[in-house]
Amino acid sequence: MAGANTEFELRGVNHLALVCRDMKATVDFYQGVLGMPLIKTIELPMGWGQHFFFDCGGGDALAFFWFPDAPEPVPGVSAPKDLPDRGELVSAIGSMNHVAFDVPPERIEEYRDRLVAKGIDVGVVLNHDDSEFGVARDVHDGVFVRSIYFKDPDGVLVEFAAWRRRPGGLPGDVRHEPKTAADRTGPPAT
């Protein structure tokens, strides 16, 4: 099997931990809007805050910390300023750019409509391919994933991604040389 891990038996994502401003608003969004069951809640010791876990499918969890003294986010630094189909994708080194949930390919348009009906600002369905800009207007054989993007109450960029074919199986799926810190055009590291 291409890409099999021979070092460690990794079985997927246990959980991804993010930080929220308002745990109730976070529960209302992830459980109430997206339907993810709340599976574990923790009050942190010494008044440090809370840590809640949601089942996001496939045995994986999405977790949130609430800290009473957490600093405010900086859009464009800690997260992209807007949705990718609106021209925003960049976030800072060390930030979490977005979290993507796998959804059935035949339901991507339905899920977009359902989110819009719930009052969520959702981008257009993107057909990701290997073209110059990485997105095609129409679905064709080269489209490997279709997705939609939206934000949670804290500005976390969320994606519903629907594989049309799993990557790693075709020649050219892995063909680019990795860039180094010397290739950066942004401010130098401090």
PDB file of C-alpha atoms in Angstrom:
ATOM      1  CA  MET A   1       0.000   0.000   0.000  1.00  0.00           C
ATOM      2  CA  ALA A   2       1.413   3.410  -0.979  1.00  0.00           C
ATOM      3  CA  GLY A   3       2.145   5.713   1.911  1.00  0.00           C
ATOM      4  CA  ALA A   4       1.832   3.085   4.662  1.00  0.00           C
ATOM      5  CA  ASN A   5       3.433   4.130   7.949  1.00  0.00           C
ATOM      6  CA  THR A   6       6.187   1.650   8.849  1.00  0.00           C
ATOM      7  CA  GLU A   7       7.265   3.524  12.019  1.00  0.00           C
ATOM      8  CA  PHE A   8       4.111   3.916  14.119  1.00  0.00           C
ATOM      9  CA  GLU A   9       0.615   2.441  14.098  1.00  0.00           C
ATOM     10  CA  LEU A  10      -1.313   5.696  13.777  1.00  0.00           C
ATOM     11  CA  ARG A  11      -5.054   5.095  13.581  1.00  0.00           C
ATOM     12  CA  GLY A  12      -6.300   8.564  12.707  1.00  0.00           C
ATOM     13  CA  VAL A  13      -6.760  11.735  14.692  1.00  0.00           C
ATOM     14  CA  ASN A  14      -7.558  11.194  18.374  1.00  0.00           C
ATOM     15  CA  HIS A  15      -8.542  14.833  18.771  1.00  0.00           C
ATOM     16  CA  LEU A  16      -7.670  18.305  17.610  1.00  0.00           C
ATOM     17  CA  ALA A  17      -7.758  20.869  20.426  1.00  0.00           C
ATOM     18  CA  LEU A  18      -8.726  24.478  19.705  1.00  0.00           C
ATOM     19  CA  VAL A  19      -9.423  27.461  21.950  1.00  0.00           C
ATOM     20  CA  CYS A  20     -12.813  29.192  22.057  1.00  0.00           C
ATOM     21  CA  ARG A  21     -14.081  32.493  23.471  1.00  0.00           C
ATOM     22  CA  ASP A  22     -17.453  31.155  24.677  1.00  0.00           C
ATOM     23  CA  MET A  23     -17.937  27.461  25.416  1.00  0.00           C
ATOM     24  CA  LYS A  24     -21.742  27.732  25.282  1.00  0.00           C
ATOM     25  CA  ALA A  25     -21.623  29.311  21.798  1.00  0.00           C
ATOM     26  CA  THR A  26     -19.165  26.588  20.769  1.00  0.00           C
ATOM     27  CA  VAL A  27     -21.487  23.832  22.040  1.00  0.00           C
ATOM     28  CA  ASP A  28     -24.443  25.528  20.338  1.00  0.00           C
ATOM     29  CA  PHE A  29     -22.545  25.574  17.012  1.00  0.00           C
ATOM     30  CA  TYR A  30     -20.811  22.182  16.966  1.00  0.00           C
ATOM     31  CA  GLN A  31     -23.626  20.235  18.643  1.00  0.00           C
ATOM     32  CA  GLY A  32     -26.631  22.360  17.666  1.00  0.00           C
ATOM     33  CA  VAL A  33     -25.694  23.370  14.095  1.00  0.00           C
ATOM     34  CA  LEU A  34     -23.285  20.624  12.970  1.00  0.00           C
ATOM     35  CA  GLY A  35     -24.870  17.836  15.065  1.00  0.00           C
ATOM     36  CA  MET A  36     -21.662  16.609  16.725  1.00  0.00           C
ATOM     37  CA  PRO A  37     -22.444  14.877  20.024  1.00  0.00           C
ATOM     38  CA  LEU A  38     -20.756  16.355  23.088  1.00  0.00           C
ATOM     39  CA  ILE A  39     -18.921  13.328  24.513  1.00  0.00           C
ATOM     40  CA  LYS A  40     -16.770  14.616  27.402  1.00  0.00           C
ATOM     41  CA  THR A  41     -16.589  17.766  29.517  1.00  0.00           C
ATOM     42  CA  ILE A  42     -13.795  18.673  31.909  1.00  0.00           C
ATOM     43  CA  GLU A  43     -13.479  21.506  34.417  1.00  0.00           C
ATOM     44  CA  LEU A  44      -9.755  22.279  34.567  1.00  0.00           C
ATOM     45  CA  PRO A  45      -8.144  22.544  38.008  1.00  0.00           C
ATOM     46  CA  MET A  46      -7.350  25.837  39.765  1.00  0.00           C
ATOM     47  CA  GLY A  47      -9.854  27.842  37.687  1.00  0.00           C
ATOM     48  CA  TRP A  48      -7.866  27.352  34.485  1.00  0.00           C
ATOM     49  CA  GLY A  49     -11.037  26.845  32.434  1.00  0.00           C
ATOM     50  CA  GLN A  50     -12.800  24.021  30.607  1.00  0.00           C
ATOM     51  CA  HIS A  51     -11.992  21.322  28.041  1.00  0.00           C
ATOM     52  CA  PHE A  52     -14.917  19.839  26.021  1.00  0.00           C
ATOM     53  CA  PHE A  53     -14.842  17.074  23.397  1.00  0.00           C
ATOM     54  CA  PHE A  54     -17.189  16.495  20.435  1.00  0.00           C
ATOM     55  CA  ASP A  55     -17.497  13.295  18.381  1.00  0.00           C
ATOM     56  CA  CYS A  56     -16.661  14.292  14.808  1.00  0.00           C
ATOM     57  CA  GLY A  57     -17.064  10.798  13.313  1.00  0.00           C
ATOM     58  CA  GLY A  58     -14.752   7.923  12.508  1.00  0.00           C
ATOM     59  CA  GLY A  59     -13.730   7.547  16.157  1.00  0.00           C
ATOM     60  CA  ASP A  60     -12.147  11.035  16.095  1.00  0.00           C
ATOM     61  CA  ALA A  61     -12.864  14.004  18.347  1.00  0.00           C
ATOM     62  CA  LEU A  62     -12.731  17.769  18.093  1.00  0.00           C
ATOM     63  CA  ALA A  63     -11.919  19.401  21.420  1.00  0.00           C
ATOM     64  CA  PHE A  64     -12.049  22.965  22.704  1.00  0.00           C
ATOM     65  CA  PHE A  65     -10.403  24.715  25.598  1.00  0.00           C
ATOM     66  CA  TRP A  66     -12.025  27.715  27.239  1.00  0.00           C
ATOM     67  CA  PHE A  67      -9.545  29.822  29.205  1.00  0.00           C
ATOM     68  CA  PRO A  68     -10.870  32.781  31.238  1.00  0.00           C
ATOM     69  CA  ASP A  69      -7.791  34.845  30.316  1.00  0.00           C
ATOM     70  CA  ALA A  70      -7.160  33.730  26.711  1.00  0.00           C
ATOM     71  CA  PRO A  71      -5.851  36.467  24.404  1.00  0.00           C
ATOM     72  CA  GLU A  72      -8.086  37.590  21.532  1.00  0.00           C
ATOM     73  CA  PRO A  73      -7.462  36.093  18.067  1.00  0.00           C
ATOM     74  CA  VAL A  74      -5.785  38.129  15.354  1.00  0.00           C
ATOM     75  CA  PRO A  75      -7.521  37.504  11.981  1.00  0.00           C
ATOM     76  CA  GLY A  76      -4.933  36.978   9.274  1.00  0.00           C
ATOM     77  CA  VAL A  77      -2.456  35.777  11.901  1.00  0.00           C
ATOM     78  CA  SER A  78      -4.132  33.130  14.044  1.00  0.00           C
ATOM     79  CA  ALA A  79      -6.624  32.213  11.282  1.00  0.00           C
ATOM     80  CA  PRO A  80      -7.364  33.229   7.678  1.00  0.00           C
ATOM     81  CA  LYS A  81      -9.223  36.562   7.362  1.00  0.00           C
ATOM     82  CA  ASP A  82     -12.044  35.142   5.217  1.00  0.00           C
ATOM     83  CA  LEU A  83     -13.087  32.032   3.267  1.00  0.00           C
ATOM     84  CA  PRO A  84     -10.692  30.607   0.633  1.00  0.00           C
ATOM     85  CA  ASP A  85     -13.151  31.113  -2.241  1.00  0.00           C
ATOM     86  CA  ARG A  86     -13.092  34.830  -1.314  1.00  0.00           C
ATOM     87  CA  GLY A  87      -9.333  35.020  -1.713  1.00  0.00           C
ATOM     88  CA  GLU A  88      -8.147  34.401   1.847  1.00  0.00           C
ATOM     89  CA  LEU A  89      -6.141  31.351   2.861  1.00  0.00           C
ATOM     90  CA  VAL A  90      -2.981  32.512   4.660  1.00  0.00           C
ATOM     91  CA  SER A  91      -2.494  32.207   8.409  1.00  0.00           C
ATOM     92  CA  ALA A  92       0.636  32.452  10.551  1.00  0.00           C
ATOM     93  CA  ILE A  93       3.287  29.827  11.115  1.00  0.00           C
ATOM     94  CA  GLY A  94       2.215  27.619  14.000  1.00  0.00           C
ATOM     95  CA  SER A  95      -1.470  28.458  13.579  1.00  0.00           C
ATOM     96  CA  MET A  96      -4.187  25.981  12.702  1.00  0.00           C
ATOM     97  CA  ASN A  97      -5.366  27.064   9.258  1.00  0.00           C
ATOM     98  CA  HIS A  98      -8.608  25.035   9.199  1.00  0.00           C
ATOM     99  CA  VAL A  99     -10.210  21.793  10.269  1.00  0.00           C
ATOM    100  CA  ALA A 100     -11.751  19.609   7.552  1.00  0.00           C
ATOM    101  CA  PHE A 101     -14.417  16.995   8.153  1.00  0.00           C
ATOM    102  CA  ASP A 102     -14.872  14.177   5.648  1.00  0.00           C
ATOM    103  CA  VAL A 103     -18.399  14.076   4.178  1.00  0.00           C
ATOM    104  CA  PRO A 104     -20.049  11.868   1.532  1.00  0.00           C
ATOM    105  CA  PRO A 105     -19.399  13.243  -1.986  1.00  0.00           C
ATOM    106  CA  GLU A 106     -23.018  12.864  -3.076  1.00  0.00           C
ATOM    107  CA  ARG A 107     -24.175  15.155  -0.229  1.00  0.00           C
ATOM    108  CA  ILE A 108     -21.850  18.183  -0.522  1.00  0.00           C
ATOM    109  CA  GLU A 109     -24.447  20.457  -2.190  1.00  0.00           C
ATOM    110  CA  GLU A 110     -27.156  19.295   0.253  1.00  0.00           C
ATOM    111  CA  TYR A 111     -24.895  20.035   3.214  1.00  0.00           C
ATOM    112  CA  ARG A 112     -24.118  23.501   1.850  1.00  0.00           C
ATOM    113  CA  ASP A 113     -27.847  24.219   1.510  1.00  0.00           C
ATOM    114  CA  ARG A 114     -28.506  22.945   5.052  1.00  0.00           C
ATOM    115  CA  LEU A 115     -25.804  25.202   6.527  1.00  0.00           C
ATOM    116  CA  VAL A 116     -27.134  28.217   4.611  1.00  0.00           C
ATOM    117  CA  ALA A 117     -30.651  27.419   5.902  1.00  0.00           C
ATOM    118  CA  LYS A 118     -29.203  27.484   9.439  1.00  0.00           C
ATOM    119  CA  GLY A 119     -27.892  31.011   8.818  1.00  0.00           C
ATOM    120  CA  ILE A 120     -24.240  30.052   8.303  1.00  0.00           C
ATOM    121  CA  ASP A 121     -22.179  32.078   5.792  1.00  0.00           C
ATOM    122  CA  VAL A 122     -20.856  29.346   3.474  1.00  0.00           C
ATOM    123  CA  GLY A 123     -18.597  29.700   0.452  1.00  0.00           C
ATOM    124  CA  VAL A 124     -19.284  28.124  -2.925  1.00  0.00           C
ATOM    125  CA  VAL A 125     -18.595  24.449  -3.587  1.00  0.00           C
ATOM    126  CA  LEU A 126     -14.967  24.233  -4.721  1.00  0.00           C
ATOM    127  CA  ASN A 127     -13.826  21.508  -7.152  1.00  0.00           C
ATOM    128  CA  HIS A 128     -10.164  20.990  -6.197  1.00  0.00           C
ATOM    129  CA  ASP A 129      -7.962  19.714  -9.036  1.00  0.00           C
ATOM    130  CA  ASP A 130      -4.344  19.937 -10.209  1.00  0.00           C
ATOM    131  CA  SER A 131      -4.894  22.931 -12.530  1.00  0.00           C
ATOM    132  CA  GLU A 132      -2.897  26.163 -12.240  1.00  0.00           C
ATOM    133  CA  PHE A 133      -5.215  27.641  -9.586  1.00  0.00           C
ATOM    134  CA  GLY A 134      -6.159  24.295  -8.016  1.00  0.00           C
ATOM    135  CA  VAL A 135      -9.886  24.760  -8.536  1.00  0.00           C
ATOM    136  CA  ALA A 136     -12.084  23.959 -11.527  1.00  0.00           C
ATOM    137  CA  ARG A 137     -15.406  25.524 -12.464  1.00  0.00           C
ATOM    138  CA  ASP A 138     -16.933  22.122 -13.245  1.00  0.00           C
ATOM    139  CA  VAL A 139     -16.473  18.583 -11.944  1.00  0.00           C
ATOM    140  CA  HIS A 140     -14.179  16.515 -14.209  1.00  0.00           C
ATOM    141  CA  ASP A 141     -12.040  13.377 -13.854  1.00  0.00           C
ATOM    142  CA  GLY A 142      -9.138  15.397 -12.381  1.00  0.00           C
ATOM    143  CA  VAL A 143     -11.202  16.763  -9.456  1.00  0.00           C
ATOM    144  CA  PHE A 144      -9.992  14.814  -6.432  1.00  0.00           C
ATOM    145  CA  VAL A 145     -12.023  16.532  -3.698  1.00  0.00           C
ATOM    146  CA  ARG A 146     -14.999  18.886  -3.513  1.00  0.00           C
ATOM    147  CA  SER A 147     -15.426  21.120  -0.489  1.00  0.00           C
ATOM    148  CA  ILE A 148     -17.152  24.024   1.212  1.00  0.00           C
ATOM    149  CA  TYR A 149     -15.771  26.398   3.815  1.00  0.00           C
ATOM    150  CA  PHE A 150     -17.429  28.319   6.653  1.00  0.00           C
ATOM    151  CA  LYS A 151     -16.453  29.674  10.067  1.00  0.00           C
ATOM    152  CA  ASP A 152     -17.437  28.800  13.612  1.00  0.00           C
ATOM    153  CA  PRO A 153     -18.383  31.462  16.208  1.00  0.00           C
ATOM    154  CA  ASP A 154     -14.688  32.108  16.983  1.00  0.00           C
ATOM    155  CA  GLY A 155     -13.632  32.500  13.354  1.00  0.00           C
ATOM    156  CA  VAL A 156     -12.169  28.979  13.089  1.00  0.00           C
ATOM    157  CA  LEU A 157     -12.173  28.025   9.420  1.00  0.00           C
ATOM    158  CA  VAL A 158     -14.135  24.777   8.965  1.00  0.00           C
ATOM    159  CA  GLU A 159     -14.262  22.689   5.790  1.00  0.00           C
ATOM    160  CA  PHE A 160     -16.571  19.897   4.708  1.00  0.00           C
ATOM    161  CA  ALA A 161     -14.419  17.877   2.274  1.00  0.00           C
ATOM    162  CA  ALA A 162     -15.732  15.114   0.020  1.00  0.00           C
ATOM    163  CA  TRP A 163     -13.092  12.920  -1.626  1.00  0.00           C
ATOM    164  CA  ARG A 164     -13.896  11.902  -5.186  1.00  0.00           C
ATOM    165  CA  ARG A 165     -10.785   9.726  -5.053  1.00  0.00           C
ATOM    166  CA  ARG A 166      -8.296   9.269  -2.248  1.00  0.00           C
ATOM    167  CA  PRO A 167      -4.903  10.871  -2.922  1.00  0.00           C
ATOM    168  CA  GLY A 168      -1.758   8.784  -3.243  1.00  0.00           C
ATOM    169  CA  GLY A 169      -2.992   6.337  -5.822  1.00  0.00           C
ATOM    170  CA  LEU A 170      -2.150   8.134  -9.072  1.00  0.00           C
ATOM    171  CA  PRO A 171       1.175   9.126 -10.624  1.00  0.00           C
ATOM    172  CA  GLY A 172       1.663  12.825  -9.953  1.00  0.00           C
ATOM    173  CA  ASP A 173      -0.213  12.887  -6.648  1.00  0.00           C
ATOM    174  CA  VAL A 174       3.163  13.454  -4.961  1.00  0.00           C
ATOM    175  CA  ARG A 175       5.354  15.455  -7.349  1.00  0.00           C
ATOM    176  CA  HIS A 176       6.431  18.726  -5.723  1.00  0.00           C
ATOM    177  CA  GLU A 177       9.718  19.474  -3.974  1.00  0.00           C
ATOM    178  CA  PRO A 178       9.160  20.775  -0.431  1.00  0.00           C
ATOM    179  CA  LYS A 179      10.044  24.453   0.107  1.00  0.00           C
ATOM    180  CA  THR A 180      12.420  25.559   2.858  1.00  0.00           C
ATOM    181  CA  ALA A 181      12.594  28.562   5.178  1.00  0.00           C
ATOM    182  CA  ALA A 182      14.927  30.146   2.604  1.00  0.00           C
ATOM    183  CA  ASP A 183      12.054  30.147   0.085  1.00  0.00           C
ATOM    184  CA  ARG A 184       9.870  32.383   2.304  1.00  0.00           C
ATOM    185  CA  THR A 185       8.892  35.829   1.107  1.00  0.00           C
ATOM    186  CA  GLY A 186       7.382  36.993   4.421  1.00  0.00           C
ATOM    187  CA  PRO A 187       9.165  38.603   7.353  1.00  0.00           C
ATOM    188  CA  PRO A 188      12.262  36.790   8.575  1.00  0.00           C
ATOM    189  CA  ALA A 189      11.983  34.506  11.593  1.00  0.00           C
ATOM    190  CA  THR A 190      12.726  36.141  14.919  1.00  0.00           C
TER     191      THR A 190
END
